[in-house]
């Protein structure tokens, strides 16, 4: 009895080490590629309705005894009322005589996230790398866990577990995609518009990324609920009669969940609730198909 037990303990230790190693590798890879990850997460903010343009005006005075040349970058332009004090050579070059001034307008487009503490930047990058490393390596470490517990299951349950693995990964990815393309841009636009009546919108990098990751994970887990429901149907835990009986309760619960995981506008709640309701109806159809299949098999067995 002791040998098999300690063999299981040793195998569990190896499984945990493999899981930790895969998470660590994912964390390091995300840490090395944090700039593309930041750009990926900030993109919904830049593509939302928050498109601010700010103009910074600077006055440059030539305090020397000689003419000075000023080269303008594409985001700079000379203020029209002050252009006569300088000599324009071309579209981006001006000569400012001694003792004269030139006024330059610097155009800044897009949203700006701020850092409110010296360590906020690096701490945000570390947390971002950890969560993306954990999520990105999840297919690998979940596979290690399933491989550890699969010997204790029957062949049919192993096949069911394998289907569940791929189904949950696919639905989680679909939920994250819906959040990235629909929920997060709508949330950004809603909160930006709502906050404009209360104060200046200055969002910190850490708070924006935290709420973005929460929305992505929330949508991914919500979509995984469809996979769990299908597994319960497959295992015979829930029947189609039960799901039909509590359909209204389920729809109300789905809208409550959507209200929690999305901003308080109706459109984003509907965009999350409709796919979940479709998953529920799909589970009913799947349960009905299983019942018909089982009845046909029983009829064939009875005839034989």
mmCIF file with all atom_site columns, C-alpha atoms in Angstrom, residues 149-258:
data_model
loop_
_atom_site.group_PDB
_atom_site.id
_atom_site.type_symbol
_atom_site.label_atom_id
_atom_site.label_alt_id
_atom_site.label_comp_id
_atom_site.label_asym_id
_atom_site.label_entity_id
_atom_site.label_seq_id
_atom_site.pdbx_PDB_ins_code
_atom_site.Cartn_x
_atom_site.Cartn_y
_atom_site.Cartn_z
_atom_site.occupancy
_atom_site.B_iso_or_equiv
_atom_site.pdbx_formal_charge
_atom_site.auth_seq_id
_atom_site.auth_comp_id
_atom_site.auth_asym_id
_atom_site.auth_atom_id
_atom_site.pdbx_PDB_model_num
ATOM 1   C CA . UNK A 1 149 ? -6.036  12.461 -12.822 1.00 0.00 ? 149 UNK A CA 1
ATOM 2   C CA . UNK A 1 150 ? -6.965  10.614 -16.042 1.00 0.00 ? 150 UNK A CA 1
ATOM 3   C CA . UNK A 1 151 ? -5.631  7.157  -14.961 1.00 0.00 ? 151 UNK A CA 1
ATOM 4   C CA . UNK A 1 152 ? -8.276  7.069  -12.214 1.00 0.00 ? 152 UNK A CA 1
ATOM 5   C CA . UNK A 1 153 ? -11.083 7.542  -14.766 1.00 0.00 ? 153 UNK A CA 1
ATOM 6   C CA . UNK A 1 154 ? -12.750 5.155  -17.159 1.00 0.00 ? 154 UNK A CA 1
ATOM 7   C CA . UNK A 1 155 ? -12.145 5.344  -20.904 1.00 0.00 ? 155 UNK A CA 1
ATOM 8   C CA . UNK A 1 156 ? -15.475 7.085  -21.516 1.00 0.00 ? 156 UNK A CA 1
ATOM 9   C CA . UNK A 1 157 ? -14.776 9.668  -18.823 1.00 0.00 ? 157 UNK A CA 1
ATOM 10  C CA . UNK A 1 158 ? -11.302 10.247 -20.218 1.00 0.00 ? 158 UNK A CA 1
ATOM 11  C CA . UNK A 1 159 ? -12.792 10.967 -23.637 1.00 0.00 ? 159 UNK A CA 1
ATOM 12  C CA . UNK A 1 160 ? -15.352 13.280 -22.054 1.00 0.00 ? 160 UNK A CA 1
ATOM 13  C CA . UNK A 1 161 ? -12.591 15.056 -20.153 1.00 0.00 ? 161 UNK A CA 1
ATOM 14  C CA . UNK A 1 162 ? -10.592 15.528 -23.352 1.00 0.00 ? 162 UNK A CA 1
ATOM 15  C CA . UNK A 1 163 ? -13.598 17.044 -25.120 1.00 0.00 ? 163 UNK A CA 1
ATOM 16  C CA . UNK A 1 164 ? -14.223 19.300 -22.136 1.00 0.00 ? 164 UNK A CA 1
ATOM 17  C CA . UNK A 1 165 ? -10.609 20.482 -22.216 1.00 0.00 ? 165 UNK A CA 1
ATOM 18  C CA . UNK A 1 166 ? -10.737 21.670 -25.818 1.00 0.00 ? 166 UNK A CA 1
ATOM 19  C CA . UNK A 1 167 ? -14.270 23.045 -25.457 1.00 0.00 ? 167 UNK A CA 1
ATOM 20  C CA . UNK A 1 168 ? -13.463 25.149 -22.390 1.00 0.00 ? 168 UNK A CA 1
ATOM 21  C CA . UNK A 1 169 ? -10.293 26.534 -23.980 1.00 0.00 ? 169 UNK A CA 1
ATOM 22  C CA . UNK A 1 170 ? -12.208 27.481 -27.140 1.00 0.00 ? 170 UNK A CA 1
ATOM 23  C CA . UNK A 1 171 ? -15.109 29.104 -25.268 1.00 0.00 ? 171 UNK A CA 1
ATOM 24  C CA . UNK A 1 172 ? -12.773 30.995 -22.939 1.00 0.00 ? 172 UNK A CA 1
ATOM 25  C CA . UNK A 1 173 ? -10.926 32.376 -25.953 1.00 0.00 ? 173 UNK A CA 1
ATOM 26  C CA . UNK A 1 174 ? -14.235 33.332 -27.559 1.00 0.00 ? 174 UNK A CA 1
ATOM 27  C CA . UNK A 1 175 ? -15.308 35.170 -24.408 1.00 0.00 ? 175 UNK A CA 1
ATOM 28  C CA . UNK A 1 176 ? -12.022 37.088 -24.261 1.00 0.00 ? 176 UNK A CA 1
ATOM 29  C CA . UNK A 1 177 ? -12.395 38.022 -27.939 1.00 0.00 ? 177 UNK A CA 1
ATOM 30  C CA . UNK A 1 178 ? -15.943 39.324 -27.386 1.00 0.00 ? 178 UNK A CA 1
ATOM 31  C CA . UNK A 1 179 ? -14.732 41.367 -24.422 1.00 0.00 ? 179 UNK A CA 1
ATOM 32  C CA . UNK A 1 180 ? -11.824 42.825 -26.393 1.00 0.00 ? 180 UNK A CA 1
ATOM 33  C CA . UNK A 1 181 ? -13.860 43.700 -29.477 1.00 0.00 ? 181 UNK A CA 1
ATOM 34  C CA . UNK A 1 182 ? -17.197 44.716 -27.940 1.00 0.00 ? 182 UNK A CA 1
ATOM 35  C CA . UNK A 1 183 ? -17.423 44.955 -24.154 1.00 0.00 ? 183 UNK A CA 1
ATOM 36  C CA . UNK A 1 184 ? -14.230 46.897 -23.402 1.00 0.00 ? 184 UNK A CA 1
ATOM 37  C CA . UNK A 1 185 ? -14.633 49.573 -26.140 1.00 0.00 ? 185 UNK A CA 1
ATOM 38  C CA . UNK A 1 186 ? -18.250 50.116 -25.088 1.00 0.00 ? 186 UNK A CA 1
ATOM 39  C CA . UNK A 1 187 ? -17.206 50.300 -21.437 1.00 0.00 ? 187 UNK A CA 1
ATOM 40  C CA . UNK A 1 188 ? -14.460 52.819 -22.224 1.00 0.00 ? 188 UNK A CA 1
ATOM 41  C CA . UNK A 1 189 ? -16.839 55.033 -24.184 1.00 0.00 ? 189 UNK A CA 1
ATOM 42  C CA . UNK A 1 190 ? -19.538 54.829 -21.510 1.00 0.00 ? 190 UNK A CA 1
ATOM 43  C CA . UNK A 1 191 ? -17.284 55.638 -18.550 1.00 0.00 ? 191 UNK A CA 1
ATOM 44  C CA . UNK A 1 192 ? -15.496 58.408 -20.448 1.00 0.00 ? 192 UNK A CA 1
ATOM 45  C CA . UNK A 1 193 ? -18.806 60.057 -21.350 1.00 0.00 ? 193 UNK A CA 1
ATOM 46  C CA . UNK A 1 194 ? -20.183 59.613 -17.821 1.00 0.00 ? 194 UNK A CA 1
ATOM 47  C CA . UNK A 1 195 ? -17.062 61.004 -16.136 1.00 0.00 ? 195 UNK A CA 1
ATOM 48  C CA . UNK A 1 196 ? -16.940 64.121 -18.309 1.00 0.00 ? 196 UNK A CA 1
ATOM 49  C CA . UNK A 1 197 ? -19.806 65.594 -16.328 1.00 0.00 ? 197 UNK A CA 1
ATOM 50  C CA . UNK A 1 198 ? -17.974 64.993 -13.052 1.00 0.00 ? 198 UNK A CA 1
ATOM 51  C CA . UNK A 1 199 ? -14.358 65.947 -13.686 1.00 0.00 ? 199 UNK A CA 1
ATOM 52  C CA . UNK A 1 200 ? -11.279 65.554 -15.862 1.00 0.00 ? 200 UNK A CA 1
ATOM 53  C CA . UNK A 1 201 ? -10.648 62.072 -17.232 1.00 0.00 ? 201 UNK A CA 1
ATOM 54  C CA . UNK A 1 202 ? -7.158  61.124 -16.058 1.00 0.00 ? 202 UNK A CA 1
ATOM 55  C CA . UNK A 1 203 ? -6.944  57.344 -15.951 1.00 0.00 ? 203 UNK A CA 1
ATOM 56  C CA . UNK A 1 204 ? -3.939  55.664 -14.404 1.00 0.00 ? 204 UNK A CA 1
ATOM 57  C CA . UNK A 1 205 ? -2.204  52.837 -16.235 1.00 0.00 ? 205 UNK A CA 1
ATOM 58  C CA . UNK A 1 206 ? -2.630  50.313 -13.420 1.00 0.00 ? 206 UNK A CA 1
ATOM 59  C CA . UNK A 1 207 ? -6.341  50.973 -12.811 1.00 0.00 ? 207 UNK A CA 1
ATOM 60  C CA . UNK A 1 208 ? -7.169  50.823 -16.524 1.00 0.00 ? 208 UNK A CA 1
ATOM 61  C CA . UNK A 1 209 ? -5.282  47.563 -17.070 1.00 0.00 ? 209 UNK A CA 1
ATOM 62  C CA . UNK A 1 210 ? -6.794  45.974 -13.947 1.00 0.00 ? 210 UNK A CA 1
ATOM 63  C CA . UNK A 1 211 ? -10.337 46.742 -15.021 1.00 0.00 ? 211 UNK A CA 1
ATOM 64  C CA . UNK A 1 212 ? -9.578  45.625 -18.593 1.00 0.00 ? 212 UNK A CA 1
ATOM 65  C CA . UNK A 1 213 ? -8.188  42.277 -17.422 1.00 0.00 ? 213 UNK A CA 1
ATOM 66  C CA . UNK A 1 214 ? -11.177 41.798 -15.102 1.00 0.00 ? 214 UNK A CA 1
ATOM 67  C CA . UNK A 1 215 ? -13.591 42.337 -18.008 1.00 0.00 ? 215 UNK A CA 1
ATOM 68  C CA . UNK A 1 216 ? -11.661 39.925 -20.230 1.00 0.00 ? 216 UNK A CA 1
ATOM 69  C CA . UNK A 1 217 ? -11.451 37.215 -17.565 1.00 0.00 ? 217 UNK A CA 1
ATOM 70  C CA . UNK A 1 218 ? -15.088 37.747 -16.573 1.00 0.00 ? 218 UNK A CA 1
ATOM 71  C CA . UNK A 1 219 ? -16.301 37.331 -20.142 1.00 0.00 ? 219 UNK A CA 1
ATOM 72  C CA . UNK A 1 220 ? -14.071 34.309 -20.665 1.00 0.00 ? 220 UNK A CA 1
ATOM 73  C CA . UNK A 1 221 ? -15.348 32.587 -17.521 1.00 0.00 ? 221 UNK A CA 1
ATOM 74  C CA . UNK A 1 222 ? -18.943 33.455 -18.414 1.00 0.00 ? 222 UNK A CA 1
ATOM 75  C CA . UNK A 1 223 ? -18.558 31.775 -21.791 1.00 0.00 ? 223 UNK A CA 1
ATOM 76  C CA . UNK A 1 224 ? -17.013 28.762 -20.082 1.00 0.00 ? 224 UNK A CA 1
ATOM 77  C CA . UNK A 1 225 ? -20.326 28.368 -18.281 1.00 0.00 ? 225 UNK A CA 1
ATOM 78  C CA . UNK A 1 226 ? -21.696 27.070 -21.576 1.00 0.00 ? 226 UNK A CA 1
ATOM 79  C CA . UNK A 1 227 ? -19.072 24.321 -21.606 1.00 0.00 ? 227 UNK A CA 1
ATOM 80  C CA . UNK A 1 228 ? -19.867 23.383 -18.008 1.00 0.00 ? 228 UNK A CA 1
ATOM 81  C CA . UNK A 1 229 ? -23.577 23.186 -18.836 1.00 0.00 ? 229 UNK A CA 1
ATOM 82  C CA . UNK A 1 230 ? -22.907 20.880 -21.792 1.00 0.00 ? 230 UNK A CA 1
ATOM 83  C CA . UNK A 1 231 ? -20.768 18.649 -19.580 1.00 0.00 ? 231 UNK A CA 1
ATOM 84  C CA . UNK A 1 232 ? -23.531 18.429 -16.982 1.00 0.00 ? 232 UNK A CA 1
ATOM 85  C CA . UNK A 1 233 ? -25.932 17.397 -19.734 1.00 0.00 ? 233 UNK A CA 1
ATOM 86  C CA . UNK A 1 234 ? -23.477 14.842 -21.069 1.00 0.00 ? 234 UNK A CA 1
ATOM 87  C CA . UNK A 1 235 ? -23.013 13.376 -17.604 1.00 0.00 ? 235 UNK A CA 1
ATOM 88  C CA . UNK A 1 236 ? -26.753 13.127 -17.019 1.00 0.00 ? 236 UNK A CA 1
ATOM 89  C CA . UNK A 1 237 ? -26.688 15.571 -14.099 1.00 0.00 ? 237 UNK A CA 1
ATOM 90  C CA . UNK A 1 238 ? -29.185 17.929 -15.773 1.00 0.00 ? 238 UNK A CA 1
ATOM 91  C CA . UNK A 1 239 ? -32.025 16.835 -18.037 1.00 0.00 ? 239 UNK A CA 1
ATOM 92  C CA . UNK A 1 240 ? -33.769 18.781 -20.755 1.00 0.00 ? 240 UNK A CA 1
ATOM 93  C CA . UNK A 1 241 ? -36.972 18.820 -18.688 1.00 0.00 ? 241 UNK A CA 1
ATOM 94  C CA . UNK A 1 242 ? -35.150 20.531 -15.834 1.00 0.00 ? 242 UNK A CA 1
ATOM 95  C CA . UNK A 1 243 ? -33.628 23.123 -18.150 1.00 0.00 ? 243 UNK A CA 1
ATOM 96  C CA . UNK A 1 244 ? -36.963 23.798 -19.826 1.00 0.00 ? 244 UNK A CA 1
ATOM 97  C CA . UNK A 1 245 ? -38.644 24.146 -16.439 1.00 0.00 ? 245 UNK A CA 1
ATOM 98  C CA . UNK A 1 246 ? -36.106 26.686 -15.165 1.00 0.00 ? 246 UNK A CA 1
ATOM 99  C CA . UNK A 1 247 ? -35.511 28.478 -18.469 1.00 0.00 ? 247 UNK A CA 1
ATOM 100 C CA . UNK A 1 248 ? -36.975 31.789 -17.244 1.00 0.00 ? 248 UNK A CA 1
ATOM 101 C CA . UNK A 1 249 ? -34.934 31.633 -14.056 1.00 0.00 ? 249 UNK A CA 1
ATOM 102 C CA . UNK A 1 250 ? -31.807 30.945 -16.093 1.00 0.00 ? 250 UNK A CA 1
ATOM 103 C CA . UNK A 1 251 ? -32.449 33.902 -18.404 1.00 0.00 ? 251 UNK A CA 1
ATOM 104 C CA . UNK A 1 252 ? -32.914 36.241 -15.438 1.00 0.00 ? 252 UNK A CA 1
ATOM 105 C CA . UNK A 1 253 ? -29.717 34.880 -13.889 1.00 0.00 ? 253 UNK A CA 1
ATOM 106 C CA . UNK A 1 254 ? -27.832 35.397 -17.154 1.00 0.00 ? 254 UNK A CA 1
ATOM 107 C CA . UNK A 1 255 ? -28.903 39.042 -17.339 1.00 0.00 ? 255 UNK A CA 1
ATOM 108 C CA . UNK A 1 256 ? -27.904 39.552 -13.705 1.00 0.00 ? 256 UNK A CA 1
ATOM 109 C CA . UNK A 1 257 ? -24.494 38.052 -14.450 1.00 0.00 ? 257 UNK A CA 1
ATOM 110 C CA . UNK A 1 258 ? -24.176 40.270 -17.525 1.00 0.00 ? 258 UNK A CA 1
#
